[in-house]
Amino acid sequence: MSEPRGSEGQAPHVPVLLAEVLDALAPLAGARILDGTFGAGGYSRALLEAGASVVALDRDPSVMPHAERLSADFPSRFKFVPGTFSSLDELSDGPVDGVVLDIGVSSMQLDQAQRGFSFMQEGPLDMRMSSAGESAADLVNTLDEAELANLLFAFGEERKSRRIASAVVAARATAPISTTTQLARLIEKTIGRKPGDAHPATRSFQALRIAVNGEFEQLVEGLFASERLLAQGGRLAVVTFHSLEDRIVKRFFDPEKGAPTQSRHLPQVVQEAPRWARAGKALKASPAELARNPRSRSATLRAGQRTAAPARTLSYAGLGVPLSRGAA
Ligand SMILES: C[S@@+](CC[C@H](N)C(=O)[O-])C[C@H]1O[C@@H](n2cnc3c(N)ncnc32)[C@H](O)[C@@H]1O
């Protein structure tokens, strides 16, 4: 497979768990696949090279040069549609045999300081994948202290969320917090840094990014949209990068995992026909991939095959979606 090329001066995004994703989707020549998270097009290109037709979505307009390259290489089998995967069933031209979602930020987004995703580089506190709507700076400078603490705790599992929120509110009383490194330094000063641990701003940046982009809502809606779109036998493959997302995907494929234990004193609940078959265990990167691409360390792939049972109505119940009153 040819590697996706990056834009000038930028390292290309290296697709994670690519062999495993191809294996899960098993694209036959002529299959129609929807790639809901195009990025640099690594999955799309591999699927096209396997003979499939691909409709690809991305909410980030900056992926266009990558999409144009694939359109030039595969003019009759590749189409790019700008948009979010929460409505992938409406953006698809018709039924598909497979859907793939590779949730999270791309290397291009992380590496561009002006996008504001990385606390390692000085940039505006932005984090909007689509470059529209409320930015991370808007949240940090307007949420009240309790809302901000709830957000950092719920979406970043940050146990020192209250101390961070209090420090943010004190700092912004003097001047708004407007850059990535300003926030990262404030967090480091507030909760300290232990040698060998991840940067103390890691969890807070994750939480803000999730809130800014409505990532949990996107994921839940995208999963149910895939269930509606895929016919019997169609395959769904989802790659996630942290445990909060993986829990949602796991419970979506196997609702029994999120169901409360049945009391033997209550009437038996009628078991519904499963919507997904062959939804096996989570796959992680091999030692060889870890050595090649350290970013694959936190990636988890889950996949399933659609049964004939009718699609469910969208519901957040039982999926373990974190709730934050401070979420945008
Ligand atoms: C991890 S990258 C995908 C990389 C891709 N698999 C590849 O091989 O190059 C995730 C991409 O999904 C996009 N994205 C994230 N959430 C999205 C959503 N809700 N709808 C559409 N695109 C989304 C991001 O803008 C980013 O470009």
mmCIF file of C-alpha atoms in Angstrom, residues 101-251:
data_model
loop_
_atom_site.group_PDB
_atom_site.id
_atom_site.type_symbol
_atom_site.label_atom_id
_atom_site.label_comp_id
_atom_site.label_asym_id
_atom_site.label_seq_id
_atom_site.Cartn_x
_atom_site.Cartn_y
_atom_site.Cartn_z
ATOM 1 C CA LEU A 101 -14.721 5.054 12.033
ATOM 2 C CA ASP A 102 -11.240 6.016 13.304
ATOM 3 C CA ILE A 103 -12.194 8.349 16.127
ATOM 4 C CA GLY A 104 -10.005 11.136 17.361
ATOM 5 C CA VAL A 105 -7.505 13.656 16.089
ATOM 6 C CA SER A 106 -5.154 13.107 13.172
ATOM 7 C CA SER A 107 -1.406 13.754 13.300
ATOM 8 C CA MET A 108 -1.990 16.705 10.955
ATOM 9 C CA GLN A 109 -4.406 18.294 13.440
ATOM 10 C CA LEU A 110 -2.063 17.656 16.378
ATOM 11 C CA ASP A 111 1.020 18.907 14.566
ATOM 12 C CA GLN A 112 -0.442 22.219 13.387
ATOM 13 C CA ALA A 113 0.166 24.573 16.314
ATOM 14 C CA GLN A 114 -2.502 27.021 15.111
ATOM 15 C CA ARG A 115 -5.235 24.364 15.505
ATOM 16 C CA GLY A 116 -4.681 24.429 19.270
ATOM 17 C CA PHE A 117 -4.912 20.669 19.961
ATOM 18 C CA SER A 118 -1.438 20.270 21.424
ATOM 19 C CA PHE A 119 -0.151 21.607 24.751
ATOM 20 C CA MET A 120 3.385 20.997 23.462
ATOM 21 C CA GLN A 121 3.186 23.842 20.948
ATOM 22 C CA GLU A 122 2.232 27.480 21.387
ATOM 23 C CA GLY A 123 -1.044 28.208 19.566
ATOM 24 C CA PRO A 124 -4.526 29.651 20.033
ATOM 25 C CA LEU A 125 -6.688 27.583 22.423
ATOM 26 C CA ASP A 126 -8.967 26.438 19.596
ATOM 27 C CA MET A 127 -9.421 22.610 19.163
ATOM 28 C CA ARG A 128 -12.343 22.872 16.703
ATOM 29 C CA MET A 129 -12.046 20.104 14.097
ATOM 30 C CA SER A 130 -14.450 21.892 11.771
ATOM 31 C CA SER A 131 -13.059 25.362 12.636
ATOM 32 C CA ALA A 132 -16.653 26.446 13.439
ATOM 33 C CA GLY A 133 -18.586 26.925 16.685
ATOM 34 C CA GLU A 134 -17.296 27.433 20.241
ATOM 35 C CA SER A 135 -13.551 27.036 20.803
ATOM 36 C CA ALA A 136 -11.729 25.643 23.836
ATOM 37 C CA ALA A 137 -10.871 29.240 24.821
ATOM 38 C CA ASP A 138 -14.602 30.078 24.829
ATOM 39 C CA LEU A 139 -15.248 27.230 27.302
ATOM 40 C CA VAL A 140 -12.244 27.963 29.513
ATOM 41 C CA ASN A 141 -13.108 31.656 29.756
ATOM 42 C CA THR A 142 -16.898 31.433 30.167
ATOM 43 C CA LEU A 143 -17.919 28.258 32.047
ATOM 44 C CA ASP A 144 -18.427 28.795 35.747
ATOM 45 C CA GLU A 145 -16.015 27.061 38.116
ATOM 46 C CA ALA A 146 -18.283 24.082 38.935
ATOM 47 C CA GLU A 147 -19.166 23.494 35.269
ATOM 48 C CA LEU A 148 -15.513 23.558 34.264
ATOM 49 C CA ALA A 149 -14.540 21.163 37.068
ATOM 50 C CA ASN A 150 -17.362 18.767 36.067
ATOM 51 C CA LEU A 151 -16.272 18.861 32.448
ATOM 52 C CA LEU A 152 -12.612 18.081 33.255
ATOM 53 C CA PHE A 153 -13.649 15.258 35.577
ATOM 54 C CA ALA A 154 -16.310 13.680 33.316
ATOM 55 C CA PHE A 155 -14.549 13.936 29.949
ATOM 56 C CA GLY A 156 -10.893 13.759 31.050
ATOM 57 C CA GLU A 157 -11.177 11.644 34.228
ATOM 58 C CA GLU A 158 -9.062 14.402 35.821
ATOM 59 C CA ARG A 159 -9.133 13.780 39.581
ATOM 60 C CA LYS A 160 -7.673 17.221 40.329
ATOM 61 C CA SER A 161 -10.406 18.936 38.296
ATOM 62 C CA ARG A 162 -11.569 21.229 41.120
ATOM 63 C CA ARG A 163 -8.089 22.620 41.759
ATOM 64 C CA ILE A 164 -7.567 23.223 38.055
ATOM 65 C CA ALA A 165 -10.969 24.921 37.625
ATOM 66 C CA SER A 166 -10.304 27.163 40.620
ATOM 67 C CA ALA A 167 -6.883 28.181 39.233
ATOM 68 C CA VAL A 168 -8.400 28.885 35.796
ATOM 69 C CA VAL A 169 -11.117 31.098 37.262
ATOM 70 C CA ALA A 170 -8.534 33.025 39.325
ATOM 71 C CA ALA A 171 -6.209 33.474 36.329
ATOM 72 C CA ARG A 172 -8.880 34.631 33.894
ATOM 73 C CA ALA A 173 -10.013 37.327 36.320
ATOM 74 C CA THR A 174 -6.833 39.168 35.280
ATOM 75 C CA ALA A 175 -6.812 38.326 31.544
ATOM 76 C CA PRO A 176 -8.484 35.680 29.334
ATOM 77 C CA ILE A 177 -6.607 32.417 28.812
ATOM 78 C CA SER A 178 -6.046 32.378 25.098
ATOM 79 C CA THR A 179 -3.178 30.039 24.227
ATOM 80 C CA THR A 180 -2.411 26.332 24.611
ATOM 81 C CA THR A 181 0.852 26.806 26.496
ATOM 82 C CA GLN A 182 -0.689 29.414 28.821
ATOM 83 C CA LEU A 183 -3.277 26.818 29.942
ATOM 84 C CA ALA A 184 -0.735 23.972 30.040
ATOM 85 C CA ARG A 185 1.655 26.014 32.229
ATOM 86 C CA LEU A 186 -1.185 27.033 34.557
ATOM 87 C CA ILE A 187 -2.233 23.383 34.995
ATOM 88 C CA GLU A 188 1.354 22.272 35.596
ATOM 89 C CA LYS A 189 1.842 25.021 38.182
ATOM 90 C CA THR A 190 -1.435 24.053 39.904
ATOM 91 C CA ILE A 191 -1.167 20.256 40.127
ATOM 92 C CA GLY A 192 2.577 19.703 39.629
ATOM 93 C CA ARG A 193 4.374 17.221 37.457
ATOM 94 C CA LYS A 194 5.854 13.865 38.465
ATOM 95 C CA PRO A 195 8.891 12.632 36.533
ATOM 96 C CA GLY A 196 7.918 9.817 34.166
ATOM 97 C CA ASP A 197 4.186 10.671 34.199
ATOM 98 C CA ALA A 198 2.243 12.072 31.238
ATOM 99 C CA HIS A 199 2.119 15.885 31.058
ATOM 100 C CA PRO A 200 -0.337 17.129 33.734
ATOM 101 C CA ALA A 201 -2.396 18.938 31.054
ATOM 102 C CA THR A 202 -3.073 15.717 29.072
ATOM 103 C CA ARG A 203 -6.425 14.915 30.689
ATOM 104 C CA SER A 204 -7.699 18.499 30.662
ATOM 105 C CA PHE A 205 -6.848 18.902 26.975
ATOM 106 C CA GLN A 206 -8.654 15.638 26.185
ATOM 107 C CA ALA A 207 -11.726 16.824 28.110
ATOM 108 C CA LEU A 208 -11.836 20.209 26.358
ATOM 109 C CA ARG A 209 -11.400 18.640 22.926
ATOM 110 C CA ILE A 210 -14.253 16.187 23.573
ATOM 111 C CA ALA A 211 -16.540 19.013 24.708
ATOM 112 C CA VAL A 212 -15.624 21.404 21.871
ATOM 113 C CA ASN A 213 -16.302 18.769 19.204
ATOM 114 C CA GLY A 214 -19.254 17.017 20.891
ATOM 115 C CA GLU A 215 -17.265 13.805 20.469
ATOM 116 C CA PHE A 216 -19.439 11.495 22.579
ATOM 117 C CA GLU A 217 -22.644 12.639 20.846
ATOM 118 C CA GLN A 218 -20.937 12.186 17.474
ATOM 119 C CA LEU A 219 -19.841 8.674 18.409
ATOM 120 C CA VAL A 220 -23.242 7.520 19.697
ATOM 121 C CA GLU A 221 -25.098 9.032 16.737
ATOM 122 C CA GLY A 222 -22.547 7.611 14.270
ATOM 123 C CA LEU A 223 -22.916 4.108 15.723
ATOM 124 C CA PHE A 224 -26.720 4.180 15.457
ATOM 125 C CA ALA A 225 -26.521 5.724 11.956
ATOM 126 C CA SER A 226 -24.262 2.809 10.926
ATOM 127 C CA GLU A 227 -26.785 0.356 12.349
ATOM 128 C CA ARG A 228 -29.492 1.954 10.171
ATOM 129 C CA LEU A 229 -27.318 2.117 7.061
ATOM 130 C CA LEU A 230 -25.785 -1.359 7.012
ATOM 131 C CA ALA A 231 -27.886 -4.219 5.639
ATOM 132 C CA GLN A 232 -27.637 -7.780 6.940
ATOM 133 C CA GLY A 233 -24.031 -8.981 6.704
ATOM 134 C CA GLY A 234 -22.610 -5.420 6.533
ATOM 135 C CA ARG A 235 -19.577 -4.768 8.735
ATOM 136 C CA LEU A 236 -18.737 -1.938 11.127
ATOM 137 C CA ALA A 237 -15.179 -1.336 12.396
ATOM 138 C CA VAL A 238 -14.479 1.326 15.038
ATOM 139 C CA VAL A 239 -11.051 2.436 16.293
ATOM 140 C CA THR A 240 -10.999 4.430 19.543
ATOM 141 C CA PHE A 241 -8.180 6.027 21.537
ATOM 142 C CA HIS A 242 -9.330 6.090 25.149
ATOM 143 C CA SER A 243 -11.315 3.937 27.532
ATOM 144 C CA LEU A 244 -14.376 6.242 27.735
ATOM 145 C CA GLU A 245 -14.958 5.856 23.973
ATOM 146 C CA ASP A 246 -14.142 2.156 23.943
ATOM 147 C CA ARG A 247 -16.727 1.518 26.675
ATOM 148 C CA ILE A 248 -19.419 3.132 24.502
ATOM 149 C CA VAL A 249 -18.492 1.013 21.458
ATOM 150 C CA LYS A 250 -18.299 -2.185 23.517
ATOM 151 C CA ARG A 251 -21.735 -1.659 25.037
#
